[in-house]
XYZ file of N, CA, C and O in Angstrom:
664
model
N 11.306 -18.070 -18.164
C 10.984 -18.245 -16.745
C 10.103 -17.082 -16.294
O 10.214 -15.992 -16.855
N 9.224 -17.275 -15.292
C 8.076 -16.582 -15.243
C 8.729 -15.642 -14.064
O 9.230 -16.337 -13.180
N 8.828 -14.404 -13.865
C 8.665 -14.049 -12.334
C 7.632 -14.088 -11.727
O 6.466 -14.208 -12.102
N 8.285 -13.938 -10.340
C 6.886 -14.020 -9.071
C 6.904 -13.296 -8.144
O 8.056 -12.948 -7.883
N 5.914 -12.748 -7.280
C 5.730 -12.047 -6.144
C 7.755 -12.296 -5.156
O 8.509 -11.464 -4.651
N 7.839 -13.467 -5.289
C 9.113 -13.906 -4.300
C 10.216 -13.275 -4.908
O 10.945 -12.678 -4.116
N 10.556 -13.241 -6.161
C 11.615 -12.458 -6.867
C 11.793 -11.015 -7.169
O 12.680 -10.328 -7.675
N 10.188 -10.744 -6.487
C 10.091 -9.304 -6.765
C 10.173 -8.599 -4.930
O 10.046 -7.405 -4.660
N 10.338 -9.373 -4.225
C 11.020 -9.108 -3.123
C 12.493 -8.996 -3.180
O 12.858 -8.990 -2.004
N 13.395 -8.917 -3.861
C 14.735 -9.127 -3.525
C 15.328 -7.234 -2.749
O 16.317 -6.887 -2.104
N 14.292 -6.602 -3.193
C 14.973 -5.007 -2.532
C 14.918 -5.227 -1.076
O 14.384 -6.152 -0.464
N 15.726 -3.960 -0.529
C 16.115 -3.808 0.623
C 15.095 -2.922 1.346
O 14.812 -2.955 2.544
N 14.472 -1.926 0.154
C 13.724 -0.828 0.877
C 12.456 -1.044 1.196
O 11.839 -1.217 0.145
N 11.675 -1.130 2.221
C 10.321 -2.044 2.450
C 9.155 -1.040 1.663
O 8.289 -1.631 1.018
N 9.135 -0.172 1.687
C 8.126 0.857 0.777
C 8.321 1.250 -0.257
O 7.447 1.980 -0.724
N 9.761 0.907 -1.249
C 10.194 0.474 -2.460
C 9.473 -0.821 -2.944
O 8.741 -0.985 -3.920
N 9.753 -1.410 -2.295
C 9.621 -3.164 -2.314
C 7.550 -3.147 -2.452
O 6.859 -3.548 -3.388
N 7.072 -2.460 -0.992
C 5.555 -2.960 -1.504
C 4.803 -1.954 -2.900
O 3.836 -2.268 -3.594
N 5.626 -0.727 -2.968
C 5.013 -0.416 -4.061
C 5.397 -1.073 -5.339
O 4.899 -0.868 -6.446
N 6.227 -1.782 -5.068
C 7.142 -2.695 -6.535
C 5.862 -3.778 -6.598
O 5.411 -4.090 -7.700
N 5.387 -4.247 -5.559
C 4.871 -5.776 -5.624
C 3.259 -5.308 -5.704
O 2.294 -6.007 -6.012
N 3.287 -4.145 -5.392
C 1.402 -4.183 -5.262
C 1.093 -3.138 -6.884
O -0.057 -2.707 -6.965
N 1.948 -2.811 -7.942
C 1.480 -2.327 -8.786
C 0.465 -2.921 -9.434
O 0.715 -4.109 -9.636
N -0.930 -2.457 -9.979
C -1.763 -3.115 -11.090
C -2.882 -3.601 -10.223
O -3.757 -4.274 -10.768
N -2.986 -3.291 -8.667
C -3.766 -4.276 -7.329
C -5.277 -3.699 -7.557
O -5.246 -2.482 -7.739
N -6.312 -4.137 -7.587
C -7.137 -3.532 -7.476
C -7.378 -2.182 -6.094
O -7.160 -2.329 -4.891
N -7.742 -1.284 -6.611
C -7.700 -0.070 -5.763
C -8.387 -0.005 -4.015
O -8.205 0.721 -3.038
N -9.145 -1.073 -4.299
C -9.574 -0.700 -2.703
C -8.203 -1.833 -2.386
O -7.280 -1.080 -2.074
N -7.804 -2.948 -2.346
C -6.674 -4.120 -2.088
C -5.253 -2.869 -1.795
O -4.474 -2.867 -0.842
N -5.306 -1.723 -3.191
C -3.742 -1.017 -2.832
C -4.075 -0.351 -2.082
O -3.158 -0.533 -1.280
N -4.888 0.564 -1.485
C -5.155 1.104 -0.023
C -4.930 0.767 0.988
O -4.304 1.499 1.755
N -5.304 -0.297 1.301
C -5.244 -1.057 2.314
C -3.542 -1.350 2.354
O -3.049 -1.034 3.437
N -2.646 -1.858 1.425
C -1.311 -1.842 1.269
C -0.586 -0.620 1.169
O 0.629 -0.428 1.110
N -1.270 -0.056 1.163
C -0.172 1.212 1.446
C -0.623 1.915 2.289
O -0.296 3.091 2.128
N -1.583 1.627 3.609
C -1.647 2.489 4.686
C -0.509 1.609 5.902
O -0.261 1.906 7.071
N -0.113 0.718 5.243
C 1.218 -0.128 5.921
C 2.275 0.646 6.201
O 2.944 1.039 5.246
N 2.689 1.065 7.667
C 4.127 1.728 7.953
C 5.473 0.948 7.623
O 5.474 -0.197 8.076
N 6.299 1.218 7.123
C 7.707 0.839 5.972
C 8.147 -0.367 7.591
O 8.967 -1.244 7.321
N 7.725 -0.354 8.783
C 8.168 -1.114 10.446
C 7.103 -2.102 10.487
O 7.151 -3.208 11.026
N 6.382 -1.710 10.016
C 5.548 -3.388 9.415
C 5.318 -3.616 8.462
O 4.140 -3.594 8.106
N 6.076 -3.862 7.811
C 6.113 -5.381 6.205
C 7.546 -5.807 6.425
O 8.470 -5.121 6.862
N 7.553 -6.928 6.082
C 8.289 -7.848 6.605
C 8.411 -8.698 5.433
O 7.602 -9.590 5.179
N 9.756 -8.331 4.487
C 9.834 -9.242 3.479
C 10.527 -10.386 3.501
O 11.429 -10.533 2.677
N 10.282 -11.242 4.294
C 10.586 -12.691 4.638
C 11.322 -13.497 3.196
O 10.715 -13.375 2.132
N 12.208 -14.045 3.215
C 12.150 -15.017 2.208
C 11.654 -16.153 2.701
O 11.710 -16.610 3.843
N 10.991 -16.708 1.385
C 10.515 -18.508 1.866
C 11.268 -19.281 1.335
O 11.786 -19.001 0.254
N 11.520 -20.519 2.021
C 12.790 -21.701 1.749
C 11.489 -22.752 1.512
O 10.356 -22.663 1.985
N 12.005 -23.696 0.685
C 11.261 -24.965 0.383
C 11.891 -26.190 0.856
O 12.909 -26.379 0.189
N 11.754 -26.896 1.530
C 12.689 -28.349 2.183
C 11.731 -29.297 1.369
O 10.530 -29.082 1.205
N 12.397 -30.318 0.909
C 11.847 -31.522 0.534
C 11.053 -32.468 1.058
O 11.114 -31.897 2.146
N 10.564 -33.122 1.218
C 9.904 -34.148 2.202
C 11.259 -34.916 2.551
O 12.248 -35.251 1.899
N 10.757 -35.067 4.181
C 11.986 -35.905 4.717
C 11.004 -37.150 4.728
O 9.774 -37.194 4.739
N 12.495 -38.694 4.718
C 11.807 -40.002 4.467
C 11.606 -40.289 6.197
O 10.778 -41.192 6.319
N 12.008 -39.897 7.304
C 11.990 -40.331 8.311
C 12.027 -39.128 9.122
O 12.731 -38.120 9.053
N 10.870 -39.568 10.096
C 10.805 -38.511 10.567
C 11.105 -39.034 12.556
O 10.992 -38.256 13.504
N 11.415 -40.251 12.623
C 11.485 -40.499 14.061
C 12.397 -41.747 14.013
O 12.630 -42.511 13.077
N 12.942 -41.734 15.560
C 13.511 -43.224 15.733
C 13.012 -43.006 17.350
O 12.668 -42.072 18.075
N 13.238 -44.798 17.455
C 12.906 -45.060 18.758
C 11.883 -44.367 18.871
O 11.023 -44.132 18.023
N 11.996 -43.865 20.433
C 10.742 -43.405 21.534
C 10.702 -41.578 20.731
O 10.248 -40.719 21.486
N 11.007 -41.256 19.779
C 10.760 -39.687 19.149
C 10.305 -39.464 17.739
O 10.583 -40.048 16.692
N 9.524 -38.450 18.016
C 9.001 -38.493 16.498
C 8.780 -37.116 16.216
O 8.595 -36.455 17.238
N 8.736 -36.374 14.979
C 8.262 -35.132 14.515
C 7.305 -34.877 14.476
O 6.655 -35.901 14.267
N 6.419 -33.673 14.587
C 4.958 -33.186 13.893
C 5.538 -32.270 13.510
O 6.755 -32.081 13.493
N 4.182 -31.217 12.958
C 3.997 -30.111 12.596
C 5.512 -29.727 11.811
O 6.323 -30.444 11.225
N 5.478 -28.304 12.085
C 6.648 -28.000 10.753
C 7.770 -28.619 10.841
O 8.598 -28.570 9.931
N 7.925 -29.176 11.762
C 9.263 -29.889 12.130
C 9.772 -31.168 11.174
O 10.870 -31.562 10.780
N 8.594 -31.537 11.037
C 8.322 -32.574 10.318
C 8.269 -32.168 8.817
O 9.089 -32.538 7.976
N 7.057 -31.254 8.559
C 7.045 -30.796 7.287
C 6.454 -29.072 6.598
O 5.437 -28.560 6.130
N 7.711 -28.755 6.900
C 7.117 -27.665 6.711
C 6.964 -27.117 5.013
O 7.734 -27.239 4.060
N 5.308 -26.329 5.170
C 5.084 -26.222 3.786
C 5.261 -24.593 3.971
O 5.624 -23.934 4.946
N 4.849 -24.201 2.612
C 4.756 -22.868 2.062
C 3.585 -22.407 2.180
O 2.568 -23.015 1.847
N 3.638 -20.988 2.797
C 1.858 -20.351 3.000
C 1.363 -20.472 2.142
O 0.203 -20.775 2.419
N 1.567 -20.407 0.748
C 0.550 -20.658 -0.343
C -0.302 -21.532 -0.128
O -1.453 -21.380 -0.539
N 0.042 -22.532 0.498
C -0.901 -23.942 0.595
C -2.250 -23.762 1.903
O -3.384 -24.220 2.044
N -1.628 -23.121 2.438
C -2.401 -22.256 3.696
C -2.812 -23.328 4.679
O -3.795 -23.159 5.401
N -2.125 -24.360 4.721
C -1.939 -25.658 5.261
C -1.477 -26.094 6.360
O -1.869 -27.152 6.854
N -0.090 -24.925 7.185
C 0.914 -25.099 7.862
C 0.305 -25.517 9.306
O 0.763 -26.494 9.897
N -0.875 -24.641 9.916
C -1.667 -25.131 10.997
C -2.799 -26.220 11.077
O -3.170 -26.666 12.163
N -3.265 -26.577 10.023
C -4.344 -27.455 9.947
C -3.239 -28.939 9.667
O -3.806 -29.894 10.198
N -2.334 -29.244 9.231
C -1.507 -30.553 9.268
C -0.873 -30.241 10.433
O -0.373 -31.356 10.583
N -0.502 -29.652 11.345
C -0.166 -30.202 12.144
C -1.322 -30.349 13.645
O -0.989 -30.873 14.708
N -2.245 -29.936 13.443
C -3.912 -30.146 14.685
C -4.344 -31.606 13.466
O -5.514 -31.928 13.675
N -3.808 -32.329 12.528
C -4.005 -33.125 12.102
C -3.214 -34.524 12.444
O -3.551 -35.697 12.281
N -1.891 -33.860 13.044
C -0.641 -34.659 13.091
C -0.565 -34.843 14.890
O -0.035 -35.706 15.589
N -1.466 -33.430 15.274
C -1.574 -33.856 17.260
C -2.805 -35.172 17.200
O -2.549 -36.144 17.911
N -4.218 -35.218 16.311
C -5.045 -35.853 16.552
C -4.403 -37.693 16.221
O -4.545 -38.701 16.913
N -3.850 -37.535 15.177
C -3.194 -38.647 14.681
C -1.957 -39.481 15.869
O -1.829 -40.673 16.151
N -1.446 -38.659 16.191
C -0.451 -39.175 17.629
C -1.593 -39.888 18.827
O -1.745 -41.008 19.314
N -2.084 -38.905 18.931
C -2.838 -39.783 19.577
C -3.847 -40.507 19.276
O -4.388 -40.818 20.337
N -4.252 -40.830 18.632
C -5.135 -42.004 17.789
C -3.969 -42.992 17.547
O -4.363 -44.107 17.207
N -2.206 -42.807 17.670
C -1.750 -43.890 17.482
C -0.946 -44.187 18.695
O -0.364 -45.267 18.794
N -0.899 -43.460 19.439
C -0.667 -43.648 20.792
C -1.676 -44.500 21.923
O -1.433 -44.597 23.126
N -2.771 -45.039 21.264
C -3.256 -45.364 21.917
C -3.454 -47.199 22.576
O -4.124 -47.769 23.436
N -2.427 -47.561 21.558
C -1.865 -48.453 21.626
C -0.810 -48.763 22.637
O -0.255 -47.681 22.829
N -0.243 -49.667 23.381
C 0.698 -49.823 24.699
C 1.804 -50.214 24.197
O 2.560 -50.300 25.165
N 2.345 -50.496 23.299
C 4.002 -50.273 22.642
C 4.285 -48.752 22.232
O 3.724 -48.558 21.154
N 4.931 -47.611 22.672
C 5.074 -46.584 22.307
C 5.830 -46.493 20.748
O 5.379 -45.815 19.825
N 6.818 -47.154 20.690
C 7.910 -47.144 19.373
C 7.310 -47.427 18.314
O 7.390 -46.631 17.378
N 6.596 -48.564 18.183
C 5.907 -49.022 17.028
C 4.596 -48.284 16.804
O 4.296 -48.151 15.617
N 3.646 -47.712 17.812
C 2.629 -46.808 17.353
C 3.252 -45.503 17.194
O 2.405 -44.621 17.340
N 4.248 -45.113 16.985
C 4.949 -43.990 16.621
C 5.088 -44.089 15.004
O 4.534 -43.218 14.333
N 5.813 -45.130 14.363
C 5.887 -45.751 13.444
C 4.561 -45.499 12.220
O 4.604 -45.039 11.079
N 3.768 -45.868 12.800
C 2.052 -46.470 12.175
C 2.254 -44.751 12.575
O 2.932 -44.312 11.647
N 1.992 -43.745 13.433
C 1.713 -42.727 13.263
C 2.630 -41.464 12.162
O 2.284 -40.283 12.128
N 3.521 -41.888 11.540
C 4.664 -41.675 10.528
C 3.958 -42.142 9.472
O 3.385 -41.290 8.794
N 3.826 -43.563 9.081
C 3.637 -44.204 7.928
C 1.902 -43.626 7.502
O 1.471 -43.658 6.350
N 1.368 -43.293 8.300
C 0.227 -42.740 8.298
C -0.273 -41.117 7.562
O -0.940 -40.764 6.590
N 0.627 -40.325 8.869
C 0.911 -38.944 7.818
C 1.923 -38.558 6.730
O 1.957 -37.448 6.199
N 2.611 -39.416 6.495
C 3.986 -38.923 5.838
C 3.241 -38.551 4.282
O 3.321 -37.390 3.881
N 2.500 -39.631 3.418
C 1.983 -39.038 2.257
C 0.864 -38.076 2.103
O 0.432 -37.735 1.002
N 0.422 -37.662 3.209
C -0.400 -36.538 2.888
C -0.121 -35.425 2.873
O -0.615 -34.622 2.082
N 1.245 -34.976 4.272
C 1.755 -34.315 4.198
C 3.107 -33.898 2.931
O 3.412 -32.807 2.449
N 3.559 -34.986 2.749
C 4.175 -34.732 1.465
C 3.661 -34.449 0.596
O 4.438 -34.132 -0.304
N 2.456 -34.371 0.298
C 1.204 -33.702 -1.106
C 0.849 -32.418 -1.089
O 0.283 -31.822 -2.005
N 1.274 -31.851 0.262
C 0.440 -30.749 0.633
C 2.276 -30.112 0.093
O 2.560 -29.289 -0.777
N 2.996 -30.725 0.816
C 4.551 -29.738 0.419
C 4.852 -29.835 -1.012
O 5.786 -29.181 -1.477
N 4.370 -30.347 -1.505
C 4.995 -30.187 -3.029
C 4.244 -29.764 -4.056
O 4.533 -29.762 -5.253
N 2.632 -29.175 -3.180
C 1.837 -28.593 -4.143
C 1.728 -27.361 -3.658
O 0.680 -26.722 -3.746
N 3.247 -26.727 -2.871
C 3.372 -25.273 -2.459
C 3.706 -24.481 -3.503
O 3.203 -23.493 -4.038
N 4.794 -25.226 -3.690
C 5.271 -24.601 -4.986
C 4.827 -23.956 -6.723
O 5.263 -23.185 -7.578
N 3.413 -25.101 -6.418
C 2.935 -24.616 -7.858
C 1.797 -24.017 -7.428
O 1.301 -23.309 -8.305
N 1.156 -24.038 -6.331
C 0.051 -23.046 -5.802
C 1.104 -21.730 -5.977
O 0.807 -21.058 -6.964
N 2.095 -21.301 -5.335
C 3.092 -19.948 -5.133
C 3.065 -19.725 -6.844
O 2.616 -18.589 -7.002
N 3.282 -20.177 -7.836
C 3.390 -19.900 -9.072
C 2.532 -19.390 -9.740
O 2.653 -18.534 -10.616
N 1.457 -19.986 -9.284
C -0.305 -19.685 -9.763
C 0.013 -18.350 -9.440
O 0.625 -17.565 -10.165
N -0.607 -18.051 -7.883
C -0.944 -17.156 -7.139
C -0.017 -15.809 -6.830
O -0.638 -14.815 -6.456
N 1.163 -15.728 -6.937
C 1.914 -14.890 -7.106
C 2.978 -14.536 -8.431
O 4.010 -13.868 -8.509
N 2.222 -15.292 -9.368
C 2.786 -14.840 -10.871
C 2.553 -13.058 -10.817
O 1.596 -12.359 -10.485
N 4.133 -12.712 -11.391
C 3.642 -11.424 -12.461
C 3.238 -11.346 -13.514
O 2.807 -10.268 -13.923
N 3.247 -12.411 -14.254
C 3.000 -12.903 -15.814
C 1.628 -12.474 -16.600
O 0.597 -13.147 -16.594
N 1.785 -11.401 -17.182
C 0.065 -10.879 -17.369
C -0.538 -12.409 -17.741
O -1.447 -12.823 -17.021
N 0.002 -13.369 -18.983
C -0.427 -14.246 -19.229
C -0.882 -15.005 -18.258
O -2.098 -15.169 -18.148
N 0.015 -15.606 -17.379
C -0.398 -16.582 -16.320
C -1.428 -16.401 -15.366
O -2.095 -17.319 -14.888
N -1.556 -15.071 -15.070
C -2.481 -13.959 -14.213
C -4.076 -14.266 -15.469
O -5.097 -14.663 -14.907
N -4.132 -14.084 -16.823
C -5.282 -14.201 -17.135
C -5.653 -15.678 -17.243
O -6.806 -16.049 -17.020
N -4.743 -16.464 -17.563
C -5.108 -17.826 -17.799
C -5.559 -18.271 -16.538
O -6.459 -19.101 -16.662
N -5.236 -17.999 -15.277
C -5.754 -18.651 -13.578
C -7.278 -18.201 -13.450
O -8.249 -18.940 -13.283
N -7.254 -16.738 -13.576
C -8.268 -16.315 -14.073
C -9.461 -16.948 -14.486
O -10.363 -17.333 -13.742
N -9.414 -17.032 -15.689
C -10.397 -17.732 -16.504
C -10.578 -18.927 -16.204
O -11.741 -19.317 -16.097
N -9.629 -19.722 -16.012
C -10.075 -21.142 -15.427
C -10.720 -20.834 -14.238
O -11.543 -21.682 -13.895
N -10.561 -19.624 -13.315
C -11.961 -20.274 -11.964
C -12.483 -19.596 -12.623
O -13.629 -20.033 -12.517
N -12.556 -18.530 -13.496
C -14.359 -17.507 -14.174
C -15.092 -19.015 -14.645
O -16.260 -19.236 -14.326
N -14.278 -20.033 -15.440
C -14.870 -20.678 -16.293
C -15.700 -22.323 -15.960
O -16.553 -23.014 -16.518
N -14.551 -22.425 -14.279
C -15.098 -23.971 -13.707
C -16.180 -23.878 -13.392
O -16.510 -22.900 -12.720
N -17.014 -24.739 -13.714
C -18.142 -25.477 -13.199
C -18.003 -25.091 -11.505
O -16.943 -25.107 -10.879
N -19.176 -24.790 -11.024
C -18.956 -24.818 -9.637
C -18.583 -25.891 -8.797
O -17.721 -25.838 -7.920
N -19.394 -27.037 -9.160
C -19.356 -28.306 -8.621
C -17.757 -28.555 -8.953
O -17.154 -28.948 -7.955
N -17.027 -28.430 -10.001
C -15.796 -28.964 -10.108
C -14.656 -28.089 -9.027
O -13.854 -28.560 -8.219
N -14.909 -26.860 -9.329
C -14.369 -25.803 -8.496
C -14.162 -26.718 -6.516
O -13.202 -27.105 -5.849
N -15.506 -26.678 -6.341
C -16.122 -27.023 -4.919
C -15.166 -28.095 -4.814
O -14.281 -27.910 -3.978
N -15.121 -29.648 -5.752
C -14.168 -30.823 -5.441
C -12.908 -30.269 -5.493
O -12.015 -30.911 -4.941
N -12.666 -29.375 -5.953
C -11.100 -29.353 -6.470
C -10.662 -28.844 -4.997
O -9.676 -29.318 -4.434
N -11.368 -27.971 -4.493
C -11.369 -27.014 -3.005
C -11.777 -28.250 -1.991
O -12.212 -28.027 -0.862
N -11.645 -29.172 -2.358
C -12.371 -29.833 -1.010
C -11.209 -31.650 -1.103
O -10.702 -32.350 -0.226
N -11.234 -31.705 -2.041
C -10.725 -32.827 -2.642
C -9.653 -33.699 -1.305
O -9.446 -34.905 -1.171
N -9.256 -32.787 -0.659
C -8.051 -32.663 0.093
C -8.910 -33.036 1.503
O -8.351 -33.430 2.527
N -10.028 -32.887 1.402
C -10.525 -32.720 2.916
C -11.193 -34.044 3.365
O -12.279 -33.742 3.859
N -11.046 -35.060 3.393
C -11.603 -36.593 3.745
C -10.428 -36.748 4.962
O -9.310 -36.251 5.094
N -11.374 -37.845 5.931
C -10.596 -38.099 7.127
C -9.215 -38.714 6.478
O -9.099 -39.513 5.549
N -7.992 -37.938 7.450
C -6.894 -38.942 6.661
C -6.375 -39.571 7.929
O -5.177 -39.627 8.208
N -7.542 -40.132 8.825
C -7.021 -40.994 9.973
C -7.590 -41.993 9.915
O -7.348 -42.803 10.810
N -8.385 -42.296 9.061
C -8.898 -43.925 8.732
C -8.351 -44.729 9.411
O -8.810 -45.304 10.398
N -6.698 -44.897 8.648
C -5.880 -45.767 9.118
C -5.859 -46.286 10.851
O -5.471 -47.379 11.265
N -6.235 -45.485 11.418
C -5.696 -44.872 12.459
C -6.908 -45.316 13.653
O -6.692 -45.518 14.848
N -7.950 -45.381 13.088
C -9.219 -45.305 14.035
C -9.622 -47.074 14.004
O -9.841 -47.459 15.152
N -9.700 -47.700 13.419
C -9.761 -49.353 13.600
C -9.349 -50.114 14.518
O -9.510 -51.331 14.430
């Protein structure tokens, strides 16, 4: 099992803790981390929730993290839900409230569930200690094609209100 940036948080002492996590950083990156006072860093743990299958009844419904909350890795948490206000109302615009609530659920639920379950292996990538895993991420972006790089970074970004606008 690999450790990660998250397991290497488990200390208590916050200037123990960032010099534990920033060893090996490139030198201008550890500067910048260690002109940090021990009263600001903030070693948060992160929790992972599953995708929920329902997110409303009747006249109520969820957005934003409420609905689904992801992991900063994905860097996602504000852009799905200014995705999930535009979508309400694109399905609100309909004069049955309950049922365009519905269509506005069945609408975001799989995108947002793609984005939460590719937190976890973005966090693995990106906060490995693993010299291995650290050179292998590496080399795959030294080595992608730009153009592939560019789709892979973008892949995610097509209107996902199609549904929604007809």
């Amino acid at each position: 099992m690999t450790r990660s940036l998250v397991d290497a948080l488990a200390g208590t002492d916050p200037l123990e803790t960032l010099e534990r996590c920033t060893r090996g950083l490139d030198p201008v990156a550890l500067a910048i981390a260690r002109a940090a006072k021990a009263g600001d860093i903030r070693p948060d743990r992160l929790f992972y929730r599953n995708p929920i299958a329902d997110w409303g009844s009747g006249r109520v419904t969820l957005l934003g993290d409420a609905a689904h909350p992801v992991l900063p890795h994905t860097a996602q948490g504000a852009a799905l839900a200014l995705e999930d206000a535009v979508a309400l109302g694109l399905a609100l615009r309909g004069t049955d409230v309950e049922p365009s609530l519905r269509v506005y659920e069945r609408v975001r639920a799989p995108r947002a569930k793609k984005v939460i379950r590719a937190g976890p292996r973005i966090a693995a990538m990106t906060t490995t200690l693993s010299r291995p895993r650290i050179a292998l991420r590496n080399t795959l972006v030294r080595l992608m094609p730009p153009r592939a790089l560019s789709f892979a970074l973008t892949r995610h970004a097509r209107d996902p209100h199609v549904p929604l606008r007809g």
